[in-house]
Amino acid sequence: MKAEELQEVLAADGTTIVVGDADAAVTVELFEDPRCPVVEEFEATGGPALREKLARGEVRAEYTFASFKDDRIGGDGSKRAVNALRAALEADKFAEYHAVLFESAGAIEFAGGFTTASLLSLADQVEGLRSRTFDDAVRTMKYEDFVTASEEAYEAYDGDDPRGPGTPTVVINGSRMTGGMYDLIFDKESFGMLLEARFSTGSE
């Protein structure tokens, strides 16, 4: 199954973007900030394993997007990127745009961060994404309320820390990856084996 064929919907909570087969044996919850360099590392290392499992229908991914990096290092790039990702979902192009956005995140941050121009330029790499509706949503921050609500959902996830759990946070079938397990998410083979183990056992 190609990225453009994956099911992708906004969950009833209004902040979680769900990608993949609703009946998948494994659910992977991910908390990501588009400007976080550690998220960029995860998407380049463990991310390919996740995408392969999504394509096979073995995994469902549930994304919650944070934008705290803007407050910590200045600018509004995270907020603009999250808004653009939400706009891509409306066009049924979220998974494809998500992949393109994180592939380019480091270079874009180095060049000044996510801007309206850079986000639209990235959209050119996703066939069928650019349209007046998408472009207007990116330019006007149409989904600003979603951006705010998503950051609040991220902050609320870890009741012990009002700043949120950190990004990336990865939760597999309800189990948050910490310690040595967290290290595994940054290696394609190791993360793939971890997901396969959860798929094979149905472990919670």
Short mmCIF file of C-alpha atoms in Angstrom, two decimals:
data_model
loop_
_atom_site.label_atom_id
_atom_site.label_comp_id
_atom_site.label_asym_id
_atom_site.label_seq_id
_atom_site.Cartn_x
_atom_site.Cartn_y
_atom_site.Cartn_z
CA MET A 1 0.00 0.00 0.00
CA LYS A 2 1.40 3.40 -0.98
CA ALA A 3 1.29 6.48 1.26
CA GLU A 4 -1.43 8.03 -0.88
CA GLU A 5 -3.62 4.95 -0.29
CA LEU A 6 -3.45 4.98 3.50
CA GLN A 7 -6.56 5.83 5.46
CA GLU A 8 -6.14 9.11 7.33
CA VAL A 9 -8.72 10.84 9.50
CA LEU A 10 -9.05 13.33 12.32
CA ALA A 11 -10.06 11.50 15.49
CA ALA A 12 -13.12 12.49 17.48
CA ASP A 13 -10.94 14.32 20.01
CA GLY A 14 -10.18 16.90 17.33
CA THR A 15 -6.40 16.80 17.84
CA THR A 16 -5.23 13.30 16.89
CA ILE A 17 -4.51 12.51 13.24
CA VAL A 18 -4.94 8.79 12.64
CA VAL A 19 -3.18 7.05 9.74
CA GLY A 20 -3.57 3.41 8.74
CA ASP A 21 -5.93 0.48 9.04
CA ALA A 22 -8.48 0.91 11.83
CA ASP A 23 -8.22 -2.84 12.54
CA ALA A 24 -4.42 -2.92 12.78
CA ALA A 25 -3.08 -5.03 15.63
CA VAL A 26 -0.59 -2.36 16.70
CA THR A 27 -1.32 1.25 17.56
CA VAL A 28 1.61 3.65 17.70
CA GLU A 29 0.95 7.02 19.31
CA LEU A 30 3.47 9.69 18.35
CA PHE A 31 4.01 13.16 19.78
CA GLU A 32 6.08 15.34 17.47
CA ASP A 33 7.15 18.97 17.13
CA PRO A 34 8.14 19.81 13.54
CA ARG A 35 11.12 21.92 14.67
CA CYS A 36 12.53 19.34 17.09
CA PRO A 37 15.85 17.92 15.81
CA VAL A 38 15.30 14.69 17.75
CA VAL A 39 12.00 14.17 15.92
CA GLU A 40 13.84 14.74 12.66
CA GLU A 41 16.34 12.06 13.73
CA PHE A 42 13.54 9.62 14.59
CA GLU A 43 11.78 10.17 11.27
CA ALA A 44 15.03 9.46 9.41
CA THR A 45 15.95 6.34 11.42
CA GLY A 46 12.98 4.55 12.98
CA GLY A 47 10.41 6.32 10.80
CA PRO A 48 10.96 4.14 7.71
CA ALA A 49 10.16 1.01 9.72
CA LEU A 50 6.92 2.57 10.90
CA ARG A 51 5.97 3.56 7.36
CA GLU A 52 6.61 0.03 6.11
CA LYS A 53 4.34 -1.42 8.80
CA LEU A 54 1.67 1.15 7.97
CA ALA A 55 1.83 0.13 4.33
CA ARG A 56 1.32 -3.52 5.28
CA GLY A 57 -1.70 -2.72 7.42
CA GLU A 58 0.02 -4.02 10.55
CA VAL A 59 0.19 -0.69 12.35
CA ARG A 60 -2.03 2.33 12.90
CA ALA A 61 -0.27 5.61 13.74
CA GLU A 62 -1.87 8.32 15.87
CA TYR A 63 -0.14 11.69 15.66
CA THR A 64 -0.39 14.57 18.13
CA PHE A 65 1.59 17.65 17.17
CA ALA A 66 3.30 20.00 19.57
CA SER A 67 4.59 23.49 18.80
CA PHE A 68 6.50 24.36 21.97
CA LYS A 69 9.77 24.87 20.09
CA ASP A 70 8.48 28.22 18.87
CA ASP A 71 8.28 29.54 22.42
CA ARG A 72 11.69 28.13 23.34
CA ILE A 73 13.73 29.27 20.35
CA GLY A 74 11.55 31.97 18.79
CA GLY A 75 9.53 32.25 15.63
CA ASP A 76 6.34 30.51 14.59
CA GLY A 77 7.64 27.74 12.32
CA SER A 78 6.25 24.85 14.34
CA LYS A 79 2.79 26.39 14.43
CA ARG A 80 2.87 27.06 10.70
CA ALA A 81 4.04 23.51 9.96
CA VAL A 82 1.33 21.94 12.14
CA ASN A 83 -1.28 24.11 10.44
CA ALA A 84 -0.01 22.96 7.03
CA LEU A 85 -0.09 19.31 8.11
CA ARG A 86 -3.73 19.77 9.13
CA ALA A 87 -4.47 21.36 5.77
CA ALA A 88 -2.85 18.39 4.05
CA LEU A 89 -5.18 16.08 5.97
CA GLU A 90 -8.17 17.91 4.48
CA ALA A 91 -6.75 17.04 1.06
CA ASP A 92 -6.15 13.38 2.03
CA LYS A 93 -2.42 13.99 1.60
CA PHE A 94 -1.29 14.04 5.23
CA ALA A 95 0.96 10.96 5.18
CA GLU A 96 2.74 12.06 2.03
CA TYR A 97 3.21 15.64 3.20
CA HIS A 98 4.33 14.52 6.65
CA ALA A 99 7.09 12.44 5.09
CA VAL A 100 8.25 15.28 2.85
CA LEU A 101 8.14 17.85 5.64
CA PHE A 102 10.34 15.86 8.02
CA GLU A 103 12.76 14.84 5.29
CA SER A 104 13.47 18.55 4.81
CA ALA A 105 13.10 19.79 8.38
CA GLY A 106 16.79 20.16 9.20
CA ALA A 107 17.69 22.05 6.04
CA ILE A 108 14.66 24.31 6.35
CA GLU A 109 15.39 25.10 10.00
CA PHE A 110 18.98 25.97 9.07
CA ALA A 111 17.70 28.25 6.30
CA GLY A 112 15.36 30.16 8.58
CA GLY A 113 12.61 27.75 9.54
CA PHE A 114 9.18 26.80 8.26
CA THR A 115 7.54 29.74 6.52
CA THR A 116 4.51 30.05 4.28
CA ALA A 117 6.80 29.98 1.25
CA SER A 118 8.79 26.93 2.34
CA LEU A 119 5.68 24.98 3.34
CA LEU A 120 4.07 25.64 -0.03
CA SER A 121 7.30 24.69 -1.78
CA LEU A 122 7.35 21.37 0.08
CA ALA A 123 3.74 20.78 -0.99
CA ASP A 124 4.91 20.90 -4.61
CA GLN A 125 6.59 17.55 -3.93
CA VAL A 126 3.24 15.89 -3.15
CA GLU A 127 1.23 15.25 -6.29
CA GLY A 128 -2.21 16.80 -6.11
CA LEU A 129 -1.73 18.68 -2.85
CA ARG A 130 -1.37 22.23 -4.10
CA SER A 131 -4.73 23.87 -4.63
CA ARG A 132 -6.33 27.19 -3.84
CA THR A 133 -7.93 25.63 -0.76
CA PHE A 134 -4.66 24.22 0.58
CA ASP A 135 -2.63 27.32 -0.26
CA ASP A 136 -5.16 29.64 1.41
CA ALA A 137 -5.22 27.44 4.52
CA VAL A 138 -1.43 27.64 4.78
CA ARG A 139 -1.29 31.39 4.14
CA THR A 140 -4.08 32.32 6.56
CA MET A 141 -3.30 29.83 9.35
CA LYS A 142 -6.80 28.46 8.89
CA TYR A 143 -6.26 25.70 11.45
CA GLU A 144 -4.77 27.87 14.18
CA ASP A 145 -7.34 26.55 16.68
CA PHE A 146 -6.21 23.00 15.86
CA VAL A 147 -2.59 24.02 16.42
CA THR A 148 -3.41 25.44 19.85
CA ALA A 149 -5.59 22.48 20.87
CA SER A 150 -2.92 20.01 19.74
CA GLU A 151 -0.25 21.70 21.84
CA GLU A 152 -2.61 21.60 24.82
CA ALA A 153 -3.26 17.88 24.25
CA TYR A 154 0.48 17.30 24.10
CA GLU A 155 1.04 19.19 27.36
CA ALA A 156 -1.76 17.27 29.08
CA TYR A 157 -0.43 13.82 28.15
CA ASP A 158 2.14 13.64 30.94
CA GLY A 159 0.40 14.65 34.13
CA ASP A 160 3.73 14.85 35.94
CA ASP A 161 5.12 17.59 33.70
CA PRO A 162 2.95 20.49 32.49
CA ARG A 163 5.47 21.07 29.67
CA GLY A 164 4.53 17.76 28.07
CA PRO A 165 6.38 14.45 27.65
CA GLY A 166 9.05 15.63 25.20
CA THR A 167 9.34 14.90 21.49
CA PRO A 168 9.36 12.44 20.03
CA THR A 169 7.30 10.44 22.48
CA VAL A 170 6.36 7.01 21.14
CA VAL A 171 3.69 4.82 22.74
CA ILE A 172 3.09 1.31 21.38
CA ASN A 173 -0.19 -0.39 22.33
CA GLY A 174 -0.39 1.79 25.41
CA SER A 175 3.23 1.29 26.53
CA ARG A 176 5.43 4.37 26.42
CA MET A 177 8.93 3.75 25.13
CA THR A 178 11.43 4.80 27.80
CA GLY A 179 15.00 3.95 28.76
CA GLY A 180 16.57 1.31 26.57
CA MET A 181 13.31 0.80 24.71
CA TYR A 182 13.38 4.47 23.70
CA ASP A 183 16.82 4.02 22.17
CA LEU A 184 15.40 1.34 19.86
CA ILE A 185 13.12 3.79 18.07
CA PHE A 186 16.17 5.46 16.48
CA ASP A 187 17.22 2.38 14.51
CA LYS A 188 15.15 1.08 11.61
CA GLU A 189 15.87 -2.59 12.20
CA SER A 190 15.44 -2.44 15.96
CA PHE A 191 12.25 -0.40 15.80
CA GLY A 192 10.89 -2.69 13.11
CA MET A 193 11.57 -5.72 15.30
CA LEU A 194 9.88 -3.99 18.23
CA LEU A 195 6.79 -3.30 16.15
CA GLU A 196 6.85 -6.85 14.78
CA ALA A 197 6.97 -8.27 18.30
CA ARG A 198 3.92 -6.25 19.27
CA PHE A 199 2.17 -7.34 16.06
CA SER A 200 2.96 -11.03 16.62
CA THR A 201 1.93 -11.14 20.25
CA GLY A 202 -0.83 -8.55 20.33
CA SER A 203 0.88 -7.34 23.49
CA GLU A 204 -0.64 -4.44 25.33
#
